[in-house]
CSV table of C-alpha atoms in Angstrom, one decimal:
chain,number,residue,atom,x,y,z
A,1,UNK,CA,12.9,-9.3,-1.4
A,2,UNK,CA,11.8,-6.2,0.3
A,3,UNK,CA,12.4,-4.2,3.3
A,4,UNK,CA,9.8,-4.6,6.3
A,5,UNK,CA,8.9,-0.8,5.7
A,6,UNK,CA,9.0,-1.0,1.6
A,7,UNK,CA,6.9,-4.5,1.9
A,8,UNK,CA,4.2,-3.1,3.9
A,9,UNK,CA,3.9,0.3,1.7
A,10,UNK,CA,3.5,-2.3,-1.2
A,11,UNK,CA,0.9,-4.4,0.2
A,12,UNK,CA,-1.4,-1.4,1.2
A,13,UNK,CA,-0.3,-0.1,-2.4
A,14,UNK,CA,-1.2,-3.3,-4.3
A,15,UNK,CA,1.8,-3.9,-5.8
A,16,UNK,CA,2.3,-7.3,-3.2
A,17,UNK,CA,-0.3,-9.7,-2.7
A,18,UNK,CA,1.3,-10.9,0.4
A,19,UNK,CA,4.2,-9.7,2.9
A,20,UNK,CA,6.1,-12.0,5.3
A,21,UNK,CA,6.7,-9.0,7.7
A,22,UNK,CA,3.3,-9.8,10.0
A,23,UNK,CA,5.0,-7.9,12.9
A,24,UNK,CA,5.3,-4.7,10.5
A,25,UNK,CA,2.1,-5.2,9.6
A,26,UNK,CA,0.4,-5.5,13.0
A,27,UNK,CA,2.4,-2.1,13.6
A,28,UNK,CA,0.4,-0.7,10.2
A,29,UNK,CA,-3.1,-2.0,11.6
A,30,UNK,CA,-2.4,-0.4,14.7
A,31,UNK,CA,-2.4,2.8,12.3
A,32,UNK,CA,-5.9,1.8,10.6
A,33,UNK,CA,-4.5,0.3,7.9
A,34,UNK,CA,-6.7,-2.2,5.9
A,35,UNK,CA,-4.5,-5.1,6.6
A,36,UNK,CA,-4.9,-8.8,8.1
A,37,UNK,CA,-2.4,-11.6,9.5
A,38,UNK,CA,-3.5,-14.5,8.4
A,39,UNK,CA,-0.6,-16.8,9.1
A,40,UNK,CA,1.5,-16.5,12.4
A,41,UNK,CA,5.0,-17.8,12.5
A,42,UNK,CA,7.0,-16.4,15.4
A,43,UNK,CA,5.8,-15.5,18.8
A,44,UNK,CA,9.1,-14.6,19.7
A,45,UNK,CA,11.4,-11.6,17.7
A,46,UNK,CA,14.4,-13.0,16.5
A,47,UNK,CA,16.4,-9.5,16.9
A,48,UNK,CA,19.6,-8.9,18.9
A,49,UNK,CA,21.6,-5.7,19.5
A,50,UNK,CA,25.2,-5.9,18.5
A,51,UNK,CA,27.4,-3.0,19.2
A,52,UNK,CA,31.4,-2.0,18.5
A,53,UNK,CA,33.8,-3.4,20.9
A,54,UNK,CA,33.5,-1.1,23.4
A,55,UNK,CA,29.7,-0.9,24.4
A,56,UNK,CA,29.1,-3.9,26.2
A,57,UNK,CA,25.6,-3.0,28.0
A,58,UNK,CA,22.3,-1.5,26.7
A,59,UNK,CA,22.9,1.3,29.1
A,60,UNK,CA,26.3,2.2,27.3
A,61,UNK,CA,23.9,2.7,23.9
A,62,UNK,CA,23.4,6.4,25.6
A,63,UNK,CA,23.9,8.7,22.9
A,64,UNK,CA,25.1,6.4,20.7
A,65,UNK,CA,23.4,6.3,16.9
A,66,UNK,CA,21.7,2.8,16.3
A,67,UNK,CA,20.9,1.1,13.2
A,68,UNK,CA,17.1,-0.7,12.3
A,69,UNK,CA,15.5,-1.3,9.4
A,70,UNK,CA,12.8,1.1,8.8
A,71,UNK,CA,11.7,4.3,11.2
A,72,UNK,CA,8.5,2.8,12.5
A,73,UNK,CA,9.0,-0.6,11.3
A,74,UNK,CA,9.4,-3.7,13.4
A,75,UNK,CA,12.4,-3.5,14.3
A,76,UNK,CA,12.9,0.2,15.5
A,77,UNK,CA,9.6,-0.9,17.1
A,78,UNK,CA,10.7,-3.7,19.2
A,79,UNK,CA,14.3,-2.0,20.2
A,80,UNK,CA,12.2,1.0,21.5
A,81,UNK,CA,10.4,-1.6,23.5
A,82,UNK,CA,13.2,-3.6,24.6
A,83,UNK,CA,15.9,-0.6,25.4
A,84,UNK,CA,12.6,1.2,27.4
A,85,UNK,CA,12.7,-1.9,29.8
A,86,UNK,CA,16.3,-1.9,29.9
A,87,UNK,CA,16.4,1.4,31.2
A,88,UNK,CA,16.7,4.0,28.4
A,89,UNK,CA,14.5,6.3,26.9
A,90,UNK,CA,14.8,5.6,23.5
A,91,UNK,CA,13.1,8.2,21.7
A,92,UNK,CA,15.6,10.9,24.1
A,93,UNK,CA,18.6,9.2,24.5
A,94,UNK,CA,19.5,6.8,21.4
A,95,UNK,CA,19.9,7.8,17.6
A,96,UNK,CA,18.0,5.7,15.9
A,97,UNK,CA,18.7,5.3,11.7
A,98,UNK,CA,17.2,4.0,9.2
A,99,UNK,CA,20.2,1.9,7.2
A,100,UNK,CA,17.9,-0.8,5.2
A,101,UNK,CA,18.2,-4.3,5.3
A,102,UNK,CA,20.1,-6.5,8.2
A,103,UNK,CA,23.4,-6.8,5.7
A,104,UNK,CA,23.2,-3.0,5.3
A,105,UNK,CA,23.2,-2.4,8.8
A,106,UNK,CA,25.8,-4.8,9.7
A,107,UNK,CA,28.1,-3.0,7.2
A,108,UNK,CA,27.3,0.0,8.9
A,109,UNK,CA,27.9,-1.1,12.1
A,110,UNK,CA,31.3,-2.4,10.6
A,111,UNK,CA,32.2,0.7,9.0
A,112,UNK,CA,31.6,2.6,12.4
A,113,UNK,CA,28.9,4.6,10.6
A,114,UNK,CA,27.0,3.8,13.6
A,115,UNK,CA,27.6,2.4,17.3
A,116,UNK,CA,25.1,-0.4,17.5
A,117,UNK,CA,22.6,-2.6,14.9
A,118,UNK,CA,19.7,-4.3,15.0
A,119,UNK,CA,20.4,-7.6,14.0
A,120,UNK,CA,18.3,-11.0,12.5
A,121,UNK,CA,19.8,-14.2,11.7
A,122,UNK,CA,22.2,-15.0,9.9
A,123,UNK,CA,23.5,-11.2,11.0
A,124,UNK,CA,23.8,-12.0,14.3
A,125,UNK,CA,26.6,-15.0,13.4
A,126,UNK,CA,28.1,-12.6,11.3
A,127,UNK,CA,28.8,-10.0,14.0
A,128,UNK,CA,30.0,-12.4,16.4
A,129,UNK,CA,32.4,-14.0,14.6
A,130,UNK,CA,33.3,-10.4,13.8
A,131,UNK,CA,34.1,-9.5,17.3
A,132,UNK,CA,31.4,-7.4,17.7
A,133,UNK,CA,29.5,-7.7,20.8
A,134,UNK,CA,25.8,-8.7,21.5
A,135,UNK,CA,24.3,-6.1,23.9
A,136,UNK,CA,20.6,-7.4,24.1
A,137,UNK,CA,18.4,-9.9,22.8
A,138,UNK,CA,15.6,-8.5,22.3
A,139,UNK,CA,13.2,-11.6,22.7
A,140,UNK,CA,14.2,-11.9,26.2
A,141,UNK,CA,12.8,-8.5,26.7
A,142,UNK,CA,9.4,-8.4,24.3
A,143,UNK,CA,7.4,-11.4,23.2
A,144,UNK,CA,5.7,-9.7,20.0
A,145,UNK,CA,4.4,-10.9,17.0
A,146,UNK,CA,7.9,-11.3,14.4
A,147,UNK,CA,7.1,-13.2,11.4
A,148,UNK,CA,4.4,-14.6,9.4
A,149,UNK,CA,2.1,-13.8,6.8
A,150,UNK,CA,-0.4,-10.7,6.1
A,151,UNK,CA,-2.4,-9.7,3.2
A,152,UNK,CA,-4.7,-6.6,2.5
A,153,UNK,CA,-8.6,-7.0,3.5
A,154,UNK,CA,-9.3,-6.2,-0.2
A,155,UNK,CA,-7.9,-9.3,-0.8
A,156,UNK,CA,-9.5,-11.5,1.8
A,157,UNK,CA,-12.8,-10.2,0.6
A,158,UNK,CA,-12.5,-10.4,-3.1
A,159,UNK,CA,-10.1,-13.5,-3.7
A,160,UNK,CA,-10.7,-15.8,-0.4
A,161,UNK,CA,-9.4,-18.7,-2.5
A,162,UNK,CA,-6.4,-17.1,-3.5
A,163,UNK,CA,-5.6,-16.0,0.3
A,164,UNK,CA,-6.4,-20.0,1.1
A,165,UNK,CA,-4.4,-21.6,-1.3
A,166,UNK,CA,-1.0,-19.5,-0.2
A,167,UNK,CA,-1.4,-19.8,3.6
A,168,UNK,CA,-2.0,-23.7,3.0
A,169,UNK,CA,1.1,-23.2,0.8
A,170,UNK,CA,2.8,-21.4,3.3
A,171,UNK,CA,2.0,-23.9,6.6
A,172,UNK,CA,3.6,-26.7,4.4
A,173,UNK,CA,6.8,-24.7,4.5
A,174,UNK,CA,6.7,-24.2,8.2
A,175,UNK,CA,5.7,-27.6,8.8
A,176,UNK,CA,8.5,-29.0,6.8
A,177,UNK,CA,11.2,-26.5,8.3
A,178,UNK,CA,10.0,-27.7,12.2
A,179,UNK,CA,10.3,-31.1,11.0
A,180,UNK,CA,13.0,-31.6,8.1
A,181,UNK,CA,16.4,-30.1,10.1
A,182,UNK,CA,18.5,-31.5,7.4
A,183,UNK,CA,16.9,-30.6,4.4
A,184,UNK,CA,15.8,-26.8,5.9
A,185,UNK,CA,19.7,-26.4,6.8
A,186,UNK,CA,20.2,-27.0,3.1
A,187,UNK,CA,18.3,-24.4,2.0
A,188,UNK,CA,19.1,-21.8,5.0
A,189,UNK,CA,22.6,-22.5,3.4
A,190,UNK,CA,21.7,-21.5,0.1
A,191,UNK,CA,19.3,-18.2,0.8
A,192,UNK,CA,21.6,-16.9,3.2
A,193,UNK,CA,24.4,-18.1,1.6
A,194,UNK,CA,26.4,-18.9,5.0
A,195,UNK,CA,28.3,-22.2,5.8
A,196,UNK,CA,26.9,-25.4,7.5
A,197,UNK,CA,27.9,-24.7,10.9
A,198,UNK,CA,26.0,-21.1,10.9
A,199,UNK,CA,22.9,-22.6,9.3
A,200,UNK,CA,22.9,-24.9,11.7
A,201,UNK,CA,23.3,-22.8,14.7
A,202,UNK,CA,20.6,-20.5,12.9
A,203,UNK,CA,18.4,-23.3,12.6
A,204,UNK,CA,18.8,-24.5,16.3
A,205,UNK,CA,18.6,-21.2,18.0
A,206,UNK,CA,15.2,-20.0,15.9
A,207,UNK,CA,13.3,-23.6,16.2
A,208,UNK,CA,11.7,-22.3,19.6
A,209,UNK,CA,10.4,-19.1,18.7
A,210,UNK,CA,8.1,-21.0,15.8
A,211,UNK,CA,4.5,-21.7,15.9
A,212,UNK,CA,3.7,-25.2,15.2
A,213,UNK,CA,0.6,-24.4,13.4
A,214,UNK,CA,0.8,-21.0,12.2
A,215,UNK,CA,-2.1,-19.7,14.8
A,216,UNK,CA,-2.4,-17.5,18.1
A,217,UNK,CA,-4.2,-18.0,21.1
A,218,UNK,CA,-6.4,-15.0,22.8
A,219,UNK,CA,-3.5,-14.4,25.3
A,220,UNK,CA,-0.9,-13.7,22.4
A,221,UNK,CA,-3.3,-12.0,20.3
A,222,UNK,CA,-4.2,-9.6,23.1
A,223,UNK,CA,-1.0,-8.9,24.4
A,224,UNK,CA,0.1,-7.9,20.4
A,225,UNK,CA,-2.8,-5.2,20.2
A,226,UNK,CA,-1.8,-3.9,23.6
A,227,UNK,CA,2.0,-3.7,22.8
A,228,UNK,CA,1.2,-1.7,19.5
A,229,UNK,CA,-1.7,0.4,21.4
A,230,UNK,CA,1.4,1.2,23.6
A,231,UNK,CA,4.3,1.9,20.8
A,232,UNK,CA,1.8,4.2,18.9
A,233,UNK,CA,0.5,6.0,22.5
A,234,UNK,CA,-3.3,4.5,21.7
A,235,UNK,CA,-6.2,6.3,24.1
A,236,UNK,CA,-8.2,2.9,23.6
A,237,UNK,CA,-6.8,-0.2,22.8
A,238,UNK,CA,-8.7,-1.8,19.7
A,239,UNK,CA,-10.1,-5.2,20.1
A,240,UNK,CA,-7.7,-8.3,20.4
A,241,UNK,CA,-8.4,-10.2,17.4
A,242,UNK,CA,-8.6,-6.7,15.5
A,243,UNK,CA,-5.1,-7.3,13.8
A,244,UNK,CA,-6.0,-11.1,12.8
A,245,UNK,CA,-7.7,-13.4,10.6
A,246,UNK,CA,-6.4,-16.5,11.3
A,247,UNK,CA,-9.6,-18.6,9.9
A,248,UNK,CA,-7.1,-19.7,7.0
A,249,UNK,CA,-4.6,-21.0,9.0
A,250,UNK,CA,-6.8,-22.8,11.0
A,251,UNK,CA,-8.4,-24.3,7.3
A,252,UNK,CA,-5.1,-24.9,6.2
A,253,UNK,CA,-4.5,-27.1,9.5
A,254,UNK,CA,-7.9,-29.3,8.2
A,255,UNK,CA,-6.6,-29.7,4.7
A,256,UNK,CA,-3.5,-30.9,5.9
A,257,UNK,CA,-4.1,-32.8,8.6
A,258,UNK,CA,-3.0,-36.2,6.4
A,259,UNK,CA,-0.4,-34.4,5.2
A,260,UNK,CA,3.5,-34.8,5.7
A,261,UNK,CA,6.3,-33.2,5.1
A,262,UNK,CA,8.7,-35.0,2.9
């Protein structure tokens, strides 16, 4: 497993075939890099803001140093986005530091190494029951591309059947994960290594923000382009369906049609 930022700098470096971090990589196409999502899962980031004890507002995050991923990866991104409409200027008036992966940053944020995180699931869980407390949620502020699948253009145009063969791959697993509760909490148990009750909550609270068919329509794929024609201070934004390929996903739906989960 990889980092956002160290996932992307593989793909475009061809030591990945394929990265799960489709909003990171609709941040590198912004940026004219030769890459494609070909699979969308989420429409909606799963990232909160959890802070110490005593910052209880996004507005109390003035001055204060907070924790993300990757400088320039999804999400320092999306908190730029989210604490801009919740008043702040972000690039003025909040530390932002690179700390690594969502563990790493939750240690951080319990060491007091910094004031604030940007958290996924199961991270969020783990602050909480922590004490810590959740400032923002950052997908009631920005509805952005989050996860899904990308791949380089290289690829697409040299090894079609390849790029086929793990999207249809990959729909099967979002299909049975939307439709298999039980057997999905099983395995959220064992790669995140939590307990049944957080799986479970993790399972319930992310079920909403999933695709049901790993595709966008023109609305979503528009506002995407626009948002990252925004973050990266664009004079033109590019064309809408610039930062897709979704003609696999799309296939995959076909192939699978008789399909079911089991």
């Amino acid at each position: 497993l990889a980092s956002p930022g160290v996932g992307i700098n593989g793909l475009v470096a061809g030591n990945f075939h394929f990265s799960a971090s489709a909003g990171s990589a609709s941040t590198a196409i912004a940026r004219n890099l030769p890459l494609k999502v070909v699979l969308v899962n989420t429409f909606k980031p799963a990232f909160w803001i959890y802070a110490r004890e005593n910052i209880k507002s996004p507005l109390q995050l003035k001055g204060k140093k907070l924790a993300v991923s990757s400088l320039g990866g999804l999400s320092h991104t999306l908190a730029r986005l989210a604490l801009k409409k919740a008043g702040l200027d972000p690039d003025r008036e909040v530390v932002m530091i690179a700390a690594g992966t969502t563990d790493i940053r939750l240690a951080a944020l319990k060491s007091t190494a910094v004031d604030a995180a940007v958290l996924n699931a199961p991270g969020k869980f783990k602050a909480k029951k922590a004490g810590l407390n959740e400032v923002l949620f950052i997908g009631e502020r920005v509805d952005a591309l989050s996860g899904g699948v990308a791949t380089t253009s290289e690829l697409i145009q040299t090894r079609p059947d390849t790029v086929q063969r793990f999207v249809t791959g990959a729909l099967k697993g979002l299909k049975y994960f939307l439709s298999n509760r039980a057997g999905s909490v099983l395995f959220m148990m064992k790669y995140m290594k939590v307990d049944t009750e957080m799986a479970e909550e993790v399972y319930e609270m992310s079920i909403p923000m999933f695709t049901e068919a790993g595709t966008a329509g023109d609305d979503f794929m528009r506002n995407e382009v626009q948002l990252q024609a925004g973050v990266l201070g664009l004079k033109e934004v590019p064309p809408f369906d610039r930062p897709f390929d979704l003609t696999f996903a799309r296939r995959a739906n076909q192939l699978l049609r008789s399909w079911k989960p089991q």
